[in-house]
mmCIF file of C-alpha atoms and ligand atoms in Angstrom:
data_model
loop_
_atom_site.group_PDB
_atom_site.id
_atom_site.type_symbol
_atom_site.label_atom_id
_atom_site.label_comp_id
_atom_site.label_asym_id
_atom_site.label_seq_id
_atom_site.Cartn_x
_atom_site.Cartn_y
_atom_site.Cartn_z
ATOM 1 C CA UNK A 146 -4.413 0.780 48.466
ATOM 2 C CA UNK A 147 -0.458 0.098 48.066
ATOM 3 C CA UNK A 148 1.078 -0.264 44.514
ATOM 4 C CA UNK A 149 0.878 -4.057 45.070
ATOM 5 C CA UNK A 150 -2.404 -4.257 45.641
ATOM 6 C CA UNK A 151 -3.124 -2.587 42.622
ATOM 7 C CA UNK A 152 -4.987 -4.984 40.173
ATOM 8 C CA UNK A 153 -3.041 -7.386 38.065
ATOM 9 C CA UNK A 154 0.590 -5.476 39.386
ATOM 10 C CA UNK A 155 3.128 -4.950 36.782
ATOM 11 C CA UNK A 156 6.376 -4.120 38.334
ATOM 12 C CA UNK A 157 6.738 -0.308 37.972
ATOM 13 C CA UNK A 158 8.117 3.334 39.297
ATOM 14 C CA UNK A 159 6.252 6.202 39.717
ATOM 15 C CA UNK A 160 7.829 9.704 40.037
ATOM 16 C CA UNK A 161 5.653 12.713 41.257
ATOM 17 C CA UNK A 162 5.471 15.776 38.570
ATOM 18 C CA UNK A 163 8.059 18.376 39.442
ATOM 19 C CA UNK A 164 5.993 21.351 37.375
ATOM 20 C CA UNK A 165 2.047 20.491 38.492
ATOM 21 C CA UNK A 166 0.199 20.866 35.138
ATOM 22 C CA UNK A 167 2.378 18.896 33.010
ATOM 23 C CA UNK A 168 0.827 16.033 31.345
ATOM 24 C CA UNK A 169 1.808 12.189 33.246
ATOM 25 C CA UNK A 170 4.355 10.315 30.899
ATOM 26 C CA UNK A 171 3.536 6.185 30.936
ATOM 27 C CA UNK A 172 6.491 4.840 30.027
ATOM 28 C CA UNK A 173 6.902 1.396 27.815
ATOM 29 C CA UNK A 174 10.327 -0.441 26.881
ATOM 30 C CA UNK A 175 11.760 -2.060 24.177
ATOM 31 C CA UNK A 176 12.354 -6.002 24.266
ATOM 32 C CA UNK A 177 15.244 -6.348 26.695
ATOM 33 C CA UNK A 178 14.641 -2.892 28.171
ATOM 34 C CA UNK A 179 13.122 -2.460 32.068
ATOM 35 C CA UNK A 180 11.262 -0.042 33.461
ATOM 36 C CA UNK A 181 14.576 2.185 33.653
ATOM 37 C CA UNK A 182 15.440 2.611 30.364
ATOM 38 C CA UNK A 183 12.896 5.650 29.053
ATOM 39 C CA UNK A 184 13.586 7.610 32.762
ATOM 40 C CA UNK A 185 16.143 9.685 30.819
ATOM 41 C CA UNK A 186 14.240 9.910 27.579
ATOM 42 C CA UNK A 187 11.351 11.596 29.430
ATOM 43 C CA UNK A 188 13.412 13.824 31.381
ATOM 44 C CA UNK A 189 14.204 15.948 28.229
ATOM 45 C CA UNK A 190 10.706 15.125 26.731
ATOM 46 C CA UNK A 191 9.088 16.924 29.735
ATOM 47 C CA UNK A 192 10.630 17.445 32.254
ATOM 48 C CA UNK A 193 8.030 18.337 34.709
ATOM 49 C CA UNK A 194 5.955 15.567 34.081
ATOM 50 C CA UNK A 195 4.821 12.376 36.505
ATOM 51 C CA UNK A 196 5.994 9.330 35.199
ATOM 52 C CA UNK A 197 4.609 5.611 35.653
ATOM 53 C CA UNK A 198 7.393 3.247 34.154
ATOM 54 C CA UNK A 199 6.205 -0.261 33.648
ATOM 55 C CA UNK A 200 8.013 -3.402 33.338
ATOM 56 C CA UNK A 201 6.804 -5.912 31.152
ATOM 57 C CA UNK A 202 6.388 -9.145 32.440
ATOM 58 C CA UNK A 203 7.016 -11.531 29.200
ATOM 59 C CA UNK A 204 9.972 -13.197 29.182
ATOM 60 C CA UNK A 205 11.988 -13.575 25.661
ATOM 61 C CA UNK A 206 15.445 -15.567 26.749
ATOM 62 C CA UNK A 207 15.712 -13.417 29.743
ATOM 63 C CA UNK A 208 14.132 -10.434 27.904
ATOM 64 C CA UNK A 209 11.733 -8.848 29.064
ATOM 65 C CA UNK A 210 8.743 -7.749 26.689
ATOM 66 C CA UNK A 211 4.933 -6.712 26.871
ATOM 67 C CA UNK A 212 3.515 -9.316 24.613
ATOM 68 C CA UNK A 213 5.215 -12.476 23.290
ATOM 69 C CA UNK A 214 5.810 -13.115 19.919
ATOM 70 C CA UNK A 215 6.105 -16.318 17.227
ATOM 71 C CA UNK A 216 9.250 -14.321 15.806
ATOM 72 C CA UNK A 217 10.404 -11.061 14.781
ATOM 73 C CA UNK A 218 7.848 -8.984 13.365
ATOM 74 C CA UNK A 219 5.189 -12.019 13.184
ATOM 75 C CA UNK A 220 2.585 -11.664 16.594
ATOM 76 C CA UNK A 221 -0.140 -13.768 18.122
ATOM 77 C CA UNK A 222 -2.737 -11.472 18.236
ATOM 78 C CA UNK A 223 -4.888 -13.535 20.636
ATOM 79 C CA UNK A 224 -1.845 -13.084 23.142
ATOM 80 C CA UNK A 225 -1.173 -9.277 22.155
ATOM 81 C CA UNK A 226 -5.255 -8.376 22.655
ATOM 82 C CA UNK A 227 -5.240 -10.354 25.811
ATOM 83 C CA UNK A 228 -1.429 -8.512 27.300
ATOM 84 C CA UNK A 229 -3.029 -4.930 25.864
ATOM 85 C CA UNK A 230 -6.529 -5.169 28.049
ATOM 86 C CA UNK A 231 -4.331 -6.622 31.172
ATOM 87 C CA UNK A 232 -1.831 -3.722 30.399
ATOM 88 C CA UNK A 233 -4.672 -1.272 29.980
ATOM 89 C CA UNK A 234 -6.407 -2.216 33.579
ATOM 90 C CA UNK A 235 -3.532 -2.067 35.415
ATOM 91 C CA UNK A 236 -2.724 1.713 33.598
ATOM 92 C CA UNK A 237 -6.088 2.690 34.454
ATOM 93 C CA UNK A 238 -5.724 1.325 38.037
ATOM 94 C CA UNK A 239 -2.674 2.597 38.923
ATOM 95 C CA UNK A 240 -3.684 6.018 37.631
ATOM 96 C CA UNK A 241 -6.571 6.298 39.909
ATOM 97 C CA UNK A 242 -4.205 4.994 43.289
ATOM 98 C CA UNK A 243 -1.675 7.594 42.122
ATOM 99 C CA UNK A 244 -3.819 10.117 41.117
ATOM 100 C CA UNK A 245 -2.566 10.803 37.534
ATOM 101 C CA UNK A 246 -4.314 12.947 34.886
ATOM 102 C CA UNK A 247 -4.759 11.447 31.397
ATOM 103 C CA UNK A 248 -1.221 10.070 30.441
ATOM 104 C CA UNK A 249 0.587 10.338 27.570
ATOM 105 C CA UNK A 250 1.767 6.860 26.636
ATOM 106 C CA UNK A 251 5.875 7.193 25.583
ATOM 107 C CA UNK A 252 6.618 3.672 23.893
ATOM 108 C CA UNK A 253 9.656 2.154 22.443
ATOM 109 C CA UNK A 254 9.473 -0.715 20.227
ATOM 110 C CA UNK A 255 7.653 -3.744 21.682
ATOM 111 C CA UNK A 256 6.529 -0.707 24.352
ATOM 112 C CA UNK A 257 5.028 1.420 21.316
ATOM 113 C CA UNK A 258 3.507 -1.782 19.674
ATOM 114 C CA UNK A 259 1.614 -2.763 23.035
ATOM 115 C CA UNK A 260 0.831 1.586 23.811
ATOM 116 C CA UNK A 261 -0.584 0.898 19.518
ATOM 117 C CA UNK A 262 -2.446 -1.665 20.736
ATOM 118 C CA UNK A 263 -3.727 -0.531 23.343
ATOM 119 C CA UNK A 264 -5.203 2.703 21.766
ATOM 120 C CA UNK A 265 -7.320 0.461 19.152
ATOM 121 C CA UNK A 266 -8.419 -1.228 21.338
ATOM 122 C CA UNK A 267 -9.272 0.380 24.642
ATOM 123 C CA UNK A 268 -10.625 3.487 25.296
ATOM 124 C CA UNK A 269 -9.562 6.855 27.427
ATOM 125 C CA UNK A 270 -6.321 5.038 28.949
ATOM 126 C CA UNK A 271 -4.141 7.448 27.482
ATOM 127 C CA UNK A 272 -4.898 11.275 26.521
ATOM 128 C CA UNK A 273 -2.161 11.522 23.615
ATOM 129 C CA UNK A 274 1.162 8.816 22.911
ATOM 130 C CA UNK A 275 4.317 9.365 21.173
ATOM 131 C CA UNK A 276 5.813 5.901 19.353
ATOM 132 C CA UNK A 277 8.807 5.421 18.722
ATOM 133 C CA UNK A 278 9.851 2.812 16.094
ATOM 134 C CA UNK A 279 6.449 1.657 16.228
ATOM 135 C CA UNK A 280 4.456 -1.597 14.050
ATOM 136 C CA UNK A 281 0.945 -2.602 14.335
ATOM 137 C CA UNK A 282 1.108 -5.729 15.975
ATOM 138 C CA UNK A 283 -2.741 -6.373 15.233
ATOM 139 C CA UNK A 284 -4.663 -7.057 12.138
ATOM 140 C CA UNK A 285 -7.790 -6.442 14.104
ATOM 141 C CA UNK A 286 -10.275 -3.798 13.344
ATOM 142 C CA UNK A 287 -9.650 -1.002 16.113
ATOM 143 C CA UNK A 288 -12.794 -0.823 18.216
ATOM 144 C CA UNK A 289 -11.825 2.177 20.216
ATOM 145 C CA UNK A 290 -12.409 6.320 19.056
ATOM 146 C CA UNK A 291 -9.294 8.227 19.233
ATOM 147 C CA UNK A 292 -11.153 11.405 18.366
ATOM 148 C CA UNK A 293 -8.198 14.376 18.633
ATOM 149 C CA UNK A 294 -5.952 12.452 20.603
ATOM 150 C CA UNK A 295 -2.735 13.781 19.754
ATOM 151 C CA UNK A 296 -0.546 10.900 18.598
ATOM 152 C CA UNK A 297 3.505 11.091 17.414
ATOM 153 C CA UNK A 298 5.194 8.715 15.668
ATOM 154 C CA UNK A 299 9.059 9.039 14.413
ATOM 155 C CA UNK A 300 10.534 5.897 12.609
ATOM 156 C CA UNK A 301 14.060 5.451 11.682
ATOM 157 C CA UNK A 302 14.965 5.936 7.612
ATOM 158 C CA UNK A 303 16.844 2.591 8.025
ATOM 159 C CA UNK A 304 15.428 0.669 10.870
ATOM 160 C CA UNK A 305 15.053 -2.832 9.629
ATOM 161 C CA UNK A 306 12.673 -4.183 12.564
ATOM 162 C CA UNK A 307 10.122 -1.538 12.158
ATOM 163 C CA UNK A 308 10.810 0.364 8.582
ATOM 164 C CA UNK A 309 9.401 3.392 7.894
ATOM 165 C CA UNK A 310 6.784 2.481 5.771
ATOM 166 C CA UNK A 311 5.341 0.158 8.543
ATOM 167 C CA UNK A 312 5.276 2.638 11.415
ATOM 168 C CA UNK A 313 3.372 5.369 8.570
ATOM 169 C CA UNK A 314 0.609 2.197 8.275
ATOM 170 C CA UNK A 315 -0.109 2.228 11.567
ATOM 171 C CA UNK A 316 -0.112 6.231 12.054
ATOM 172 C CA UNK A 317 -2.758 6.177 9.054
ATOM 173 C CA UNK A 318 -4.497 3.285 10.974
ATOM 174 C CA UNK A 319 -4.775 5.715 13.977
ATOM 175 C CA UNK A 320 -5.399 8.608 12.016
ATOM 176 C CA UNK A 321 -8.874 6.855 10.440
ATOM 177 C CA UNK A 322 -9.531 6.408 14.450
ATOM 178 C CA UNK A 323 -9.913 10.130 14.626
ATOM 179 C CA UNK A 324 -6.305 10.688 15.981
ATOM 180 C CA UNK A 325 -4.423 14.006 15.192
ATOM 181 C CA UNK A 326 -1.294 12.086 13.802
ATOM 182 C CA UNK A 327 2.522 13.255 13.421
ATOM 183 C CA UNK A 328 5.025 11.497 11.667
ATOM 184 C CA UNK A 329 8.172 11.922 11.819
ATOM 185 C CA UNK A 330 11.297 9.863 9.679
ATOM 186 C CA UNK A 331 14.791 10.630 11.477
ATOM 187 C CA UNK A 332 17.728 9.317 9.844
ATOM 188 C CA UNK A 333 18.867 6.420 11.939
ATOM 189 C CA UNK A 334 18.315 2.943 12.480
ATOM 190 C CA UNK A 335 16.000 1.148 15.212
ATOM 191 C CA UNK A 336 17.987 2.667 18.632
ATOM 192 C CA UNK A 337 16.531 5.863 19.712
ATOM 193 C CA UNK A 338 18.694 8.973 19.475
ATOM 194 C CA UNK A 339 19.219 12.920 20.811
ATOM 195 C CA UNK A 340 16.648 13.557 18.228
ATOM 196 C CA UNK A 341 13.894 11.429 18.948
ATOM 197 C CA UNK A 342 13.720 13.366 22.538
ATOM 198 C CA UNK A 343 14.081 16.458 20.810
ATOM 199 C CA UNK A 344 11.019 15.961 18.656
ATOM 200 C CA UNK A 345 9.189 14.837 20.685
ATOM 201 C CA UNK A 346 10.163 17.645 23.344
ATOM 202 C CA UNK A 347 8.690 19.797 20.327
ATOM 203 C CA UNK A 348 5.697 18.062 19.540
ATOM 204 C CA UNK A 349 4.787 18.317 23.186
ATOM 205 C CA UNK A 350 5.110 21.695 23.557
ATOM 206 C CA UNK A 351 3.101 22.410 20.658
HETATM 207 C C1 MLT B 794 7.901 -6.463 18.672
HETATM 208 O O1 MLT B 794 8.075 -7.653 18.812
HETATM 209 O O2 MLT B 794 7.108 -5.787 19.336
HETATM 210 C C2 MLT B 794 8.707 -5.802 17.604
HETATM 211 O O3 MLT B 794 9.274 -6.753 16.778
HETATM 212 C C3 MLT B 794 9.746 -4.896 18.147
HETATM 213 C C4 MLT B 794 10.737 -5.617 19.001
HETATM 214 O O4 MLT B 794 10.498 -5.778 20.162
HETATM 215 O O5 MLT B 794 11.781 -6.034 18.489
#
């Protein structure tokens, strides 16, 4: 099977670990973003790690996203369940062709609200997820068990589009899910800085 035969293809790069043991890194971009843009942030997260970097495929103006949205902060959740399970297949597909253990999901923004999604939702697609600047684009009950699934989120003290207290709703969300939750506040606004790889570089060591 070729990469574009897997299963509902999302455009997306893989890179082959560099240190054999380290966990796979899935990466997810903010609105606007591509499936370059967290290639640097997982280089200091873990550096040895096999990466799968996904393009979303909804188009906002020209920018690209994972899910589509009525406006800013306010979600369809019909169309973010239904871009989560077709995001979760093709994860779980593309795993298997490129033989990847149990990712760890690294989102950013609409990529951490579709990686939140996806682990209410859908089971064993990813082992552990760090989210960064993260909402809970769903009001629906979470179906799926995240029993000790290690889970990282770090908001920014003064990000308007997803505040603080938003991103520590969903982590509590997860946490009732059976997640081993970390939360972290940096002070910043919504774009990701030195410090957001360096906790999470942290986290993942620990
Ligand atoms: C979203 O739509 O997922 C959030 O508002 C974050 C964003 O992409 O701006």
């Amino acid at each position: 099977m070729s990469a574009s035969e897997v299963p509902d293809a999302f455009h997306h790069v893989v890179r082959p670990a560099a240190m054999p043991g380290s966990p796979p890194l899935v990466l997810l971009h903010g609105t606007g973003g591509d499936e370059t843009e967290l290639l640097p942030f997982a280089l200091t997260l873990s550096p040895g790690s096999a990466v799968l970097a996904i393009r979303g495929r909804v188009s906002e103006q020209g920018k690209l996203r994972f899910f589509p949205r009525l406006a800013d902060g306010v979600f369809d959740e019909d169309a973010v369940l239904r871009h989560a399970a077709q995001l979760a297949r093709f994860i779980t597909a593309a795993r298997e062709l490129y033989g990847l253990a149990p990712p760890i999901a690294v989102g950013y923004s609409n990529g951490a609200n579709v990686a939140a999604a996806i682990l209410q939702q859908h089971e064993a697609v990813f082992a552990g997820a760090v989210l960064l600047r993260a909402v809970n684009p769903l009001r629906a009950e979470p179906r799926a068990s995240l029993r000790g699934t290690p889970i990282l989120l770090i908001a920014g003290a003064s990000d308007p589009i997803a505040p603080p207290g938003l991103s520590e709703d969903l982590a509590a969300t997860l946490r009732n899910q059976g997640a081993e939750t970390s939360f972290r506040t940096l002070t910043c606004g919504h774009a990701l800085t030195d410090e957001d790889a360096e906790s999470g570089r942290e986290w993942l060591r620990a």
